[in-house]
Coordinates of C-alpha atoms in Angstrom, one line a residue:
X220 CA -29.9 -23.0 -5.9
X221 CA -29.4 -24.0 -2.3
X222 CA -32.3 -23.2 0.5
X223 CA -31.9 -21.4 3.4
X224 CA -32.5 -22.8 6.6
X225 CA -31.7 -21.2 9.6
X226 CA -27.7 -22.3 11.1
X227 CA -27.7 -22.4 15.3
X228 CA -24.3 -21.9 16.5
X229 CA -23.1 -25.0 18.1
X230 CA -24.9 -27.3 16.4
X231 CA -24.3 -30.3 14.1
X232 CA -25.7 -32.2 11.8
X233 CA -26.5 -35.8 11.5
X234 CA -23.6 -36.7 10.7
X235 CA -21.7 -35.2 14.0
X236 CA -20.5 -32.4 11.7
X237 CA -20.4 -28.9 13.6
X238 CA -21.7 -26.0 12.2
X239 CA -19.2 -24.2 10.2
X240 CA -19.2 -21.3 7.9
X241 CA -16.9 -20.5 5.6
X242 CA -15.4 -16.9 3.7
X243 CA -13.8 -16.7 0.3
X244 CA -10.8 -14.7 1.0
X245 CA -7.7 -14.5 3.9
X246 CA -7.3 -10.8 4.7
X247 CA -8.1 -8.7 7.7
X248 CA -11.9 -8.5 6.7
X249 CA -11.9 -12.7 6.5
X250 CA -10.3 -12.6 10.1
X251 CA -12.4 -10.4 12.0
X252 CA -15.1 -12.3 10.5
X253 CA -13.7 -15.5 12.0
X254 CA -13.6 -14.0 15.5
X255 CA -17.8 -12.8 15.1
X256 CA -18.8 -17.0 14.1
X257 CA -16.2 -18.2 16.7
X258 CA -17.4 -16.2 19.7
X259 CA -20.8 -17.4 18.9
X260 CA -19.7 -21.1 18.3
X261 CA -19.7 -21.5 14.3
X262 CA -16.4 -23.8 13.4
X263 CA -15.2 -21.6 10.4
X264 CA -13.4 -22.3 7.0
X265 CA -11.2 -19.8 5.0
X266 CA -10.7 -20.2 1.4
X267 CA -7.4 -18.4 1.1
X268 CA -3.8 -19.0 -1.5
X269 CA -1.5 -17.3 0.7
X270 CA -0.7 -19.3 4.0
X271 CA 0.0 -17.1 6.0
X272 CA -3.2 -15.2 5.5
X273 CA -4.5 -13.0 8.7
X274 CA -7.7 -14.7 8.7
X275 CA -6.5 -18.1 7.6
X276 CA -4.0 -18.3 10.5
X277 CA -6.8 -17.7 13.0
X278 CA -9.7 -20.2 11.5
X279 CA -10.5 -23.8 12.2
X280 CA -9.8 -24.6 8.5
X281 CA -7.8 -22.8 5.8
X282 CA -8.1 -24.1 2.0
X283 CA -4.8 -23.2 0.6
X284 CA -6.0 -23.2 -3.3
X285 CA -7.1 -20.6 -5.8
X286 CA -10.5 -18.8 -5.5
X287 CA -11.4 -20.7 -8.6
X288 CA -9.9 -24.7 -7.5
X289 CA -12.4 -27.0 -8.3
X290 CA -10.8 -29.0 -5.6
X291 CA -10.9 -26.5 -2.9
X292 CA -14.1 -24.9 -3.4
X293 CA -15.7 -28.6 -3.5
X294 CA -13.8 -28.5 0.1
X295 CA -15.5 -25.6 0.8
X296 CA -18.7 -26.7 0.3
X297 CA -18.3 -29.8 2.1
X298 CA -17.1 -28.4 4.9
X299 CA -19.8 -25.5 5.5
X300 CA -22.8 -24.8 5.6
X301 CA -23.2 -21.8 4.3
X302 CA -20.2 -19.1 2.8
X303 CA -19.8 -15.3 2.2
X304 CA -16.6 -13.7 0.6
X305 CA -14.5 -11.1 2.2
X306 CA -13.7 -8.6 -0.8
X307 CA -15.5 -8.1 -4.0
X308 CA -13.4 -9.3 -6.4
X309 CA -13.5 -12.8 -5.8
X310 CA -14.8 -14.3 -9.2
X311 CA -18.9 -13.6 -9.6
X312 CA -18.5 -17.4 -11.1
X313 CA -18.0 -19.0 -7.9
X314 CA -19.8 -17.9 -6.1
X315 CA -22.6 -19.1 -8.1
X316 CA -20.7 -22.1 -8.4
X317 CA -21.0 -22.2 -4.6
X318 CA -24.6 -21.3 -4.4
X319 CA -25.7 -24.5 -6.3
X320 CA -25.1 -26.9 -3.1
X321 CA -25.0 -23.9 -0.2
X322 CA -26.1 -20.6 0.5
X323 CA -23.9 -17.8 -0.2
X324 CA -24.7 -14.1 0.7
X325 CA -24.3 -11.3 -1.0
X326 CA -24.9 -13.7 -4.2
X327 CA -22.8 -13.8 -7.3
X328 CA -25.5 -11.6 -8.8
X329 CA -25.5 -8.7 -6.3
X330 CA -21.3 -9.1 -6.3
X331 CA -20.7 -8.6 -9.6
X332 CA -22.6 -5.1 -10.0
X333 CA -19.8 -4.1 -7.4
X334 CA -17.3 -5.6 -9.3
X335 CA -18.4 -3.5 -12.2
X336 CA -18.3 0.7 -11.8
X337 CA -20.5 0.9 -15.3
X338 CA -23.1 -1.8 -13.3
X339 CA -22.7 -0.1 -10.2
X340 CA -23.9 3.0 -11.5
X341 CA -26.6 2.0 -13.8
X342 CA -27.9 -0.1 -10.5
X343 CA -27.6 3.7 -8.7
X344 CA -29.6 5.3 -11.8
X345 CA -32.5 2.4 -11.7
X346 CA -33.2 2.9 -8.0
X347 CA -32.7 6.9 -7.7
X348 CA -35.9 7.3 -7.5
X349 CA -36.8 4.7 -4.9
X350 CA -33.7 6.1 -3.1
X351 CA -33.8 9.6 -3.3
X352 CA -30.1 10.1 -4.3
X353 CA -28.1 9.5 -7.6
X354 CA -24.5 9.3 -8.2
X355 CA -22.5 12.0 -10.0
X356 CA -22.7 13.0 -13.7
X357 CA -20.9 10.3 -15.5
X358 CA -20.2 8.5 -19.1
X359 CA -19.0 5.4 -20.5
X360 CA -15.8 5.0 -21.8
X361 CA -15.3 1.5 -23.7
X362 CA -14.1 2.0 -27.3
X363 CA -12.6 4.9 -29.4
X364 CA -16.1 6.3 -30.4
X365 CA -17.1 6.5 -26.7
X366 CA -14.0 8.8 -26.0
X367 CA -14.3 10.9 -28.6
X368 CA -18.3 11.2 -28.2
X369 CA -17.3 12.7 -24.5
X370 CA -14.8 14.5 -26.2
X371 CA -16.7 16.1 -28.6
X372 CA -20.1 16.5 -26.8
X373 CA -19.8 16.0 -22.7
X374 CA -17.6 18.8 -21.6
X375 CA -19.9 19.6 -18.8
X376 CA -18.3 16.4 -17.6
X377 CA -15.0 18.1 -17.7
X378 CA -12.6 18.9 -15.1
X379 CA -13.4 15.1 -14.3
X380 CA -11.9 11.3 -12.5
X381 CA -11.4 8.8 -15.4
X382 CA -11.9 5.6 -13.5
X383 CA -11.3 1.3 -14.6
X384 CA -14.3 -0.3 -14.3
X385 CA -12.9 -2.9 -12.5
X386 CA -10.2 -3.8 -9.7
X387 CA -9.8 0.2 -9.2
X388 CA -9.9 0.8 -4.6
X389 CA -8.3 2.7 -2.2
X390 CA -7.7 5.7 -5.2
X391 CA -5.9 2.9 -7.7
X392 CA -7.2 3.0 -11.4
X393 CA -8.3 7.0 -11.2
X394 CA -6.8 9.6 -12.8
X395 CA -8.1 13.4 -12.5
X396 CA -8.2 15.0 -16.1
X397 CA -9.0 18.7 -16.9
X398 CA -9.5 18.6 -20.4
X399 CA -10.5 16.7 -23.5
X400 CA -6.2 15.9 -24.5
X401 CA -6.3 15.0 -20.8
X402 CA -9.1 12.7 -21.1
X403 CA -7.5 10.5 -24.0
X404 CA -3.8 11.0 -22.4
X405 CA -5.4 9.5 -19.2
X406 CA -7.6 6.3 -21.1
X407 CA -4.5 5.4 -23.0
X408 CA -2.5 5.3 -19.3
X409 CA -5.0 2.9 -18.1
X410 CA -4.5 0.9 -21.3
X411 CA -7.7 1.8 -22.9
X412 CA -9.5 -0.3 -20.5
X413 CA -13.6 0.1 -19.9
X414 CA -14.0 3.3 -17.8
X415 CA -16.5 5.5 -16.5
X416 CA -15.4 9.3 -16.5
X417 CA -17.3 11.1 -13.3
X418 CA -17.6 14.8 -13.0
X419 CA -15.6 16.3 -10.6
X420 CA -18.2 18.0 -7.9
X421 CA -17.7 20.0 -4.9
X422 CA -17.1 18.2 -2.0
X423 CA -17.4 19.0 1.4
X424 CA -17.5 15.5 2.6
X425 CA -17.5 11.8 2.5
X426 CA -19.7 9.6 4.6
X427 CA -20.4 5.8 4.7
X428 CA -23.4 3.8 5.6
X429 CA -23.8 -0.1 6.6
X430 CA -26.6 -2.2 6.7
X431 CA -27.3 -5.8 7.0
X432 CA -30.3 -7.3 5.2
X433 CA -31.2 -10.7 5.9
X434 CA -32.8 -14.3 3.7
X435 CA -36.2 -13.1 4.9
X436 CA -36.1 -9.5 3.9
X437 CA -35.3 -7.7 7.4
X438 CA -32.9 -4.7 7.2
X439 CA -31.1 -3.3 9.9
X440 CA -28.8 -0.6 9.8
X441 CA -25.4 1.7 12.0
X442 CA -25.8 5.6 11.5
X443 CA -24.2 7.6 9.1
X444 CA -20.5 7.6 9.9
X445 CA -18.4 10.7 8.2
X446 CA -15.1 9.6 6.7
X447 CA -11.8 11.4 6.0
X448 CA -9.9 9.7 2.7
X449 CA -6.2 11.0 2.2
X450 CA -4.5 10.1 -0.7
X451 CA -7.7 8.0 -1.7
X452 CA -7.5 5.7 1.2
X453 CA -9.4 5.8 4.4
X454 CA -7.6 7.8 7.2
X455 CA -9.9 8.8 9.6
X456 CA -14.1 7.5 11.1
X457 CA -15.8 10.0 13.0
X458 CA -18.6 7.7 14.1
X459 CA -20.4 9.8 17.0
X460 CA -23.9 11.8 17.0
X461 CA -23.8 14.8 15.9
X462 CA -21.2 14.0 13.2
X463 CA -22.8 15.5 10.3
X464 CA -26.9 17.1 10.2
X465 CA -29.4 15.0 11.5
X466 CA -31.4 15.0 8.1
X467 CA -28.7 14.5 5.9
X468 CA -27.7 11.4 7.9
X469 CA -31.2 10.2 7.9
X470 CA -31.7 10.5 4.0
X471 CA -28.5 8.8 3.9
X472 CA -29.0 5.7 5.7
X473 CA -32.7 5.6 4.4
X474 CA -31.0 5.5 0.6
X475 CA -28.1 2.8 1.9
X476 CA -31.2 1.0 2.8
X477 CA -33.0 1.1 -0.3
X478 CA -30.6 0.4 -2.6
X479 CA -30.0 -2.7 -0.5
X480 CA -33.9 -3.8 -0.8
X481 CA -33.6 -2.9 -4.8
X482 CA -31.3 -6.0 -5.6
X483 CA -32.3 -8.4 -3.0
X484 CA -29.0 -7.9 -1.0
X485 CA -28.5 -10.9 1.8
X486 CA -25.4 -9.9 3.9
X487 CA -23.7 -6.8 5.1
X488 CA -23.2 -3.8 2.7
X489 CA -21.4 -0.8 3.2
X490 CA -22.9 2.4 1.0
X491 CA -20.2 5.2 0.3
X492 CA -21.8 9.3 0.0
X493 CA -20.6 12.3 -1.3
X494 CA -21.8 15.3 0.6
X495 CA -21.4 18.6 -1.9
X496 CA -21.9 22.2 -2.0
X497 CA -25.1 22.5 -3.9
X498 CA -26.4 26.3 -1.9
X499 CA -28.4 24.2 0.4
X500 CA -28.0 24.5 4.5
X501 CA -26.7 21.1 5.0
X502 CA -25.7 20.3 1.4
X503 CA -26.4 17.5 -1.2
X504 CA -26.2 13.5 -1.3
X505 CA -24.7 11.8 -4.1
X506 CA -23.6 8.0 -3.9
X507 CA -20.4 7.2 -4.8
X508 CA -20.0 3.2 -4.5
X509 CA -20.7 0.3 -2.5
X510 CA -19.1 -2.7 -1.1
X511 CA -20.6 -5.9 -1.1
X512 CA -19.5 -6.6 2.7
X513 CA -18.2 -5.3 5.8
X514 CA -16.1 -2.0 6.0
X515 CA -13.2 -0.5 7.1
X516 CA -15.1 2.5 7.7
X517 CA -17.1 0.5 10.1
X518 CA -14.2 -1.0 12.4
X519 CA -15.1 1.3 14.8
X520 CA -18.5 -0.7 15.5
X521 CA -16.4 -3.3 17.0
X522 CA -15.9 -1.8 20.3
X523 CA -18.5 1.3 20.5
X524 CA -21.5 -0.7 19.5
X525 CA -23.3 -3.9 20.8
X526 CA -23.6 -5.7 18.0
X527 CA -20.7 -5.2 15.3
X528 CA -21.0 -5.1 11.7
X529 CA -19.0 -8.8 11.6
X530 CA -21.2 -10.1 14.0
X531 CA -24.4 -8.9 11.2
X532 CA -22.5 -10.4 8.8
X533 CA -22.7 -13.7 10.9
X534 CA -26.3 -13.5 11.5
X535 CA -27.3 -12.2 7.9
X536 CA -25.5 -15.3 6.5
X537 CA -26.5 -17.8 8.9
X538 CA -30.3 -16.9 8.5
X539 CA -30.0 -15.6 12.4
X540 CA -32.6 -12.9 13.3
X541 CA -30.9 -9.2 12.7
X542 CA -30.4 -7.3 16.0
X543 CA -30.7 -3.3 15.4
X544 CA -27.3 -2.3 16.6
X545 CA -26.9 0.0 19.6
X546 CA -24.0 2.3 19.7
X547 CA -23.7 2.9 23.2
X548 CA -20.0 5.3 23.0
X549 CA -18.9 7.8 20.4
X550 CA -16.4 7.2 18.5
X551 CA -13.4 7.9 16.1
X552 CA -11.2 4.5 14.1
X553 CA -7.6 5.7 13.3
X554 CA -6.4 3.4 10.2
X555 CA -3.2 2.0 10.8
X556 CA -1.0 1.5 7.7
X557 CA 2.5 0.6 7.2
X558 CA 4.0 3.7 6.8
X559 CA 3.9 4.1 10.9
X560 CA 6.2 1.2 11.0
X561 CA 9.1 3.7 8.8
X562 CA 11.0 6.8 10.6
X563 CA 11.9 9.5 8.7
X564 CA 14.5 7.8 7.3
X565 CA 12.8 4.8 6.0
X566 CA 13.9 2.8 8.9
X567 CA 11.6 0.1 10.3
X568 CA 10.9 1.0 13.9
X569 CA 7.6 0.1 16.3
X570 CA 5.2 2.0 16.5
X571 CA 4.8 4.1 20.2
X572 CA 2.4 1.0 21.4
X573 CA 3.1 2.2 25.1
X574 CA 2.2 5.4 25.1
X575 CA -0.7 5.2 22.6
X576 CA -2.1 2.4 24.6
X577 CA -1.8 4.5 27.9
X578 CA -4.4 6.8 26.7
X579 CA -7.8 6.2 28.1
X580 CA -10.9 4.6 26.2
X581 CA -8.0 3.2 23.0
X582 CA -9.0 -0.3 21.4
X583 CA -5.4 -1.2 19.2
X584 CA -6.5 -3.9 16.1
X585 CA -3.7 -5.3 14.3
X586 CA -4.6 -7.5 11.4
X587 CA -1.4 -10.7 11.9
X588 CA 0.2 -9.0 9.0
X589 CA 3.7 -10.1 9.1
X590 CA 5.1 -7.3 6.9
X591 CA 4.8 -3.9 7.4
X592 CA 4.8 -1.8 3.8
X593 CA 3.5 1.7 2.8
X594 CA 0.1 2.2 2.1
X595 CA -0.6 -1.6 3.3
X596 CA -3.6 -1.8 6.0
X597 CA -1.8 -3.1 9.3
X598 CA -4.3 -2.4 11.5
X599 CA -6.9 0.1 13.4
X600 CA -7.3 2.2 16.7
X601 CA -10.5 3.2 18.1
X602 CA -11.4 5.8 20.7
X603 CA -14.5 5.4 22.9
X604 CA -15.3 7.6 25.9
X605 CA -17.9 9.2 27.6
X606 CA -18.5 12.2 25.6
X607 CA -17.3 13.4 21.9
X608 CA -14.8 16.2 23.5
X609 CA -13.3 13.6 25.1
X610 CA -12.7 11.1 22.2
X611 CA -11.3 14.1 20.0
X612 CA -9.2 14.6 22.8
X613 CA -7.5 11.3 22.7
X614 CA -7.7 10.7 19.0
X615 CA -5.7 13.8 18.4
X616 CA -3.1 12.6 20.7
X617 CA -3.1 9.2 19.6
X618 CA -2.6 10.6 15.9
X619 CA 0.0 12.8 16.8
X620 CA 2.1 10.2 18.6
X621 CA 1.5 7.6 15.5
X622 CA 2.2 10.5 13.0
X623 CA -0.6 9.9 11.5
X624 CA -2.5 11.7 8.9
X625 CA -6.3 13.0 8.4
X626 CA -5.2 14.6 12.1
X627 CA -6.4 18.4 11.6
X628 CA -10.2 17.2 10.6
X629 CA -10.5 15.7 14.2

């Protein structure tokens, strides 16, 4: 496996090459990546099939092949000195591929526990006691005999989420099922794939946590931000103090970082909580998942906080030291997706851009997407301002003109 070395920005090596680092992947993650190493004076590389990716139009190079081109990932590796992927389900095989001749963070190791929800949560279950927090009540469902062992003996799991293993995001591959017929209606739906079916528990909300862990071991970390999901996708970041109970936020982000140290994480790493009703003041912590990389829910950090989570992602790779992150304005991230491009009608109109961008302390993000469809992430807006009565302010306005949803849990 490759060594790590520390990469200056600017520099080159002795063969006049600059320092570049490249990302497995063109979307809107790869491009705001590409902005982070380019302010700071990294020459970058994208690794990307579609042309017209967001963060391949903006990068110095852009590999039009497959993730898994021989060709293109020898490119790759020429052409950088060290690479990270954008998304997690780039194949776990390259990247180790990659790591023989370069560093790559997160690894394929660490990647393909997040590829895997049966992995995931084993990796939750090994380090719950390290942590402090486990994940929700759950069982394997691979073959036949699993199903109807559940069937038969796990109806405390029951009314439940049957979810794939793999590729399931932003609410795809889940199914909520009641009962034992709806268990087996809902496997067969998903083609009998490998699942894990959680237990449905009550939830009173959903918070996120990001931290960055370096080649030599050092771990920073953002604060707790609370997250409102409709229709399984990310609508609304309250990122602010104050935004959920000092002690709950500090057991979260102390478990984020934990369960970073307990597989050696290098990179940026975004650890998704449950909060839930268990009779307690504040409530209970339960992890859901995690994401081997930078977050939507942590978009916001790109304008309220001195360091953003991209630019952690830059240093983490590059063996940089880790600046602790300052937030220095509260904050709420509006998600943009392409259903504020449609009318009523299903008419293709543009968005209110005037009169959204005319409210104070608003930071508009659009991703170079040159298609606007429903559900599809377009972009982001973030409020800043002075004080958290004034960001609500604004947001709800800003939502109301953009119809957008997630609006009454401003």
């Amino acid at each position: 496996m490759a060594t790590m070395t520390p990469i200056f920005p600017g520099s080159t090596d002795a063969a006049g090459q600059r320092a570049t680092l490249g990302v497995l992947g063109g979307g809107q993650l790869g491009r705001m990546f590409v902005h982070a190493a380019q302010r700071l004076g990294y020459f970058t590389a994208v690794l990307e099939p579609d042309a017209q990716s967001p963060a391949g139009l903006v990068s110095h190079h852009h590999i039009q092949t497959a993730y898994n081109d021989p060709a293109g990932l020898a490119e790759l590796a020429h052409l950088c000195q060290a690479i990270t992927t954008e998304f997690e389900n780039v194949p776990a095989q390259v990247l180790q591929t990659l790591a023989l001749t370069r560093p790559v963070a997160p690894g394929a190791a660490v990647v393909g526990i997040a590829q895997n929800r049966i992995e995931e949560k084993a990796h939750f279950t090994a380090c719950a006691d390290v942590s402090g927090v486990s994940c929700a009540p759950y069982a394997v469902i691979e073959t036949p005999a699993q199903l109807q062992a559940v069937q038969a003996d796990r109806a405390d799991l029951l009314p439940g989420i049957l979810k794939t293993a793999r590729m399931g995001y932003d609410g795809k591959g889940q199914v909520r099922v009641k009962t034992a017929e709806e268990l087996a209606a809902a496997w067969a739906e998903l083609g009998g794939t490998a699942c894990v079916l959680e237990k449905m528990l009550p939830l009173t909300a959903e918070c996120s946590v990001l931290v960055a862990r370096g080649w030599d071991g050092q771990v920073v970390s953002f604060a707790p931000q609370r997250n409102v999901h409709v229709e399984g996708i990310l609508a609304v970041t309250h990122a602010y103090e104050g935004n959920m109970p000092p002690a709950l936020a500090d057991r979260a982000r102390d478990a984020a970082v934990s369960i970073a140290r307990h597989i050696g994480y290098v990179g940026v790493l975004c650890v998704e909580f449950f909060v839930v009703d268990d009779g307690s003041a504040h409530g209970g912590l339960v992890v859901n998942e995690m994401a081997p990389r930078p977050h939507n829910s942590g978009h916001y950090t790109l304008d309220a906080c001195d360091a953003s989570q991209f630019d952690l992602q830059v240093y983490a790779m590059a063996g940089l030291p880790l600046p602790q992150p300052r937030q220095h304005s509260p904050a709420i991230m509006l998600n943009l997706l392409g259903d504020v491009w449609f009318d009523a009608d299903g008419q293709l109109q543009e968005p209110d851009w005037q009169s959204v961008l005319s409210l104070p302390g608003t930071h508009l993000h659009l991703y170079g997407k040159s298609q606007a469809r429903a559900g599809r992430k377009m972009g982001h807006l973030t409020i800043t301002g002075p004080d958290v009565a004034s960001v609500k302010t604004v947001a709800r306005r800003a939502a109301g003109l953009l119809g957008l949803p997630g609006l009454d849990a401003i």
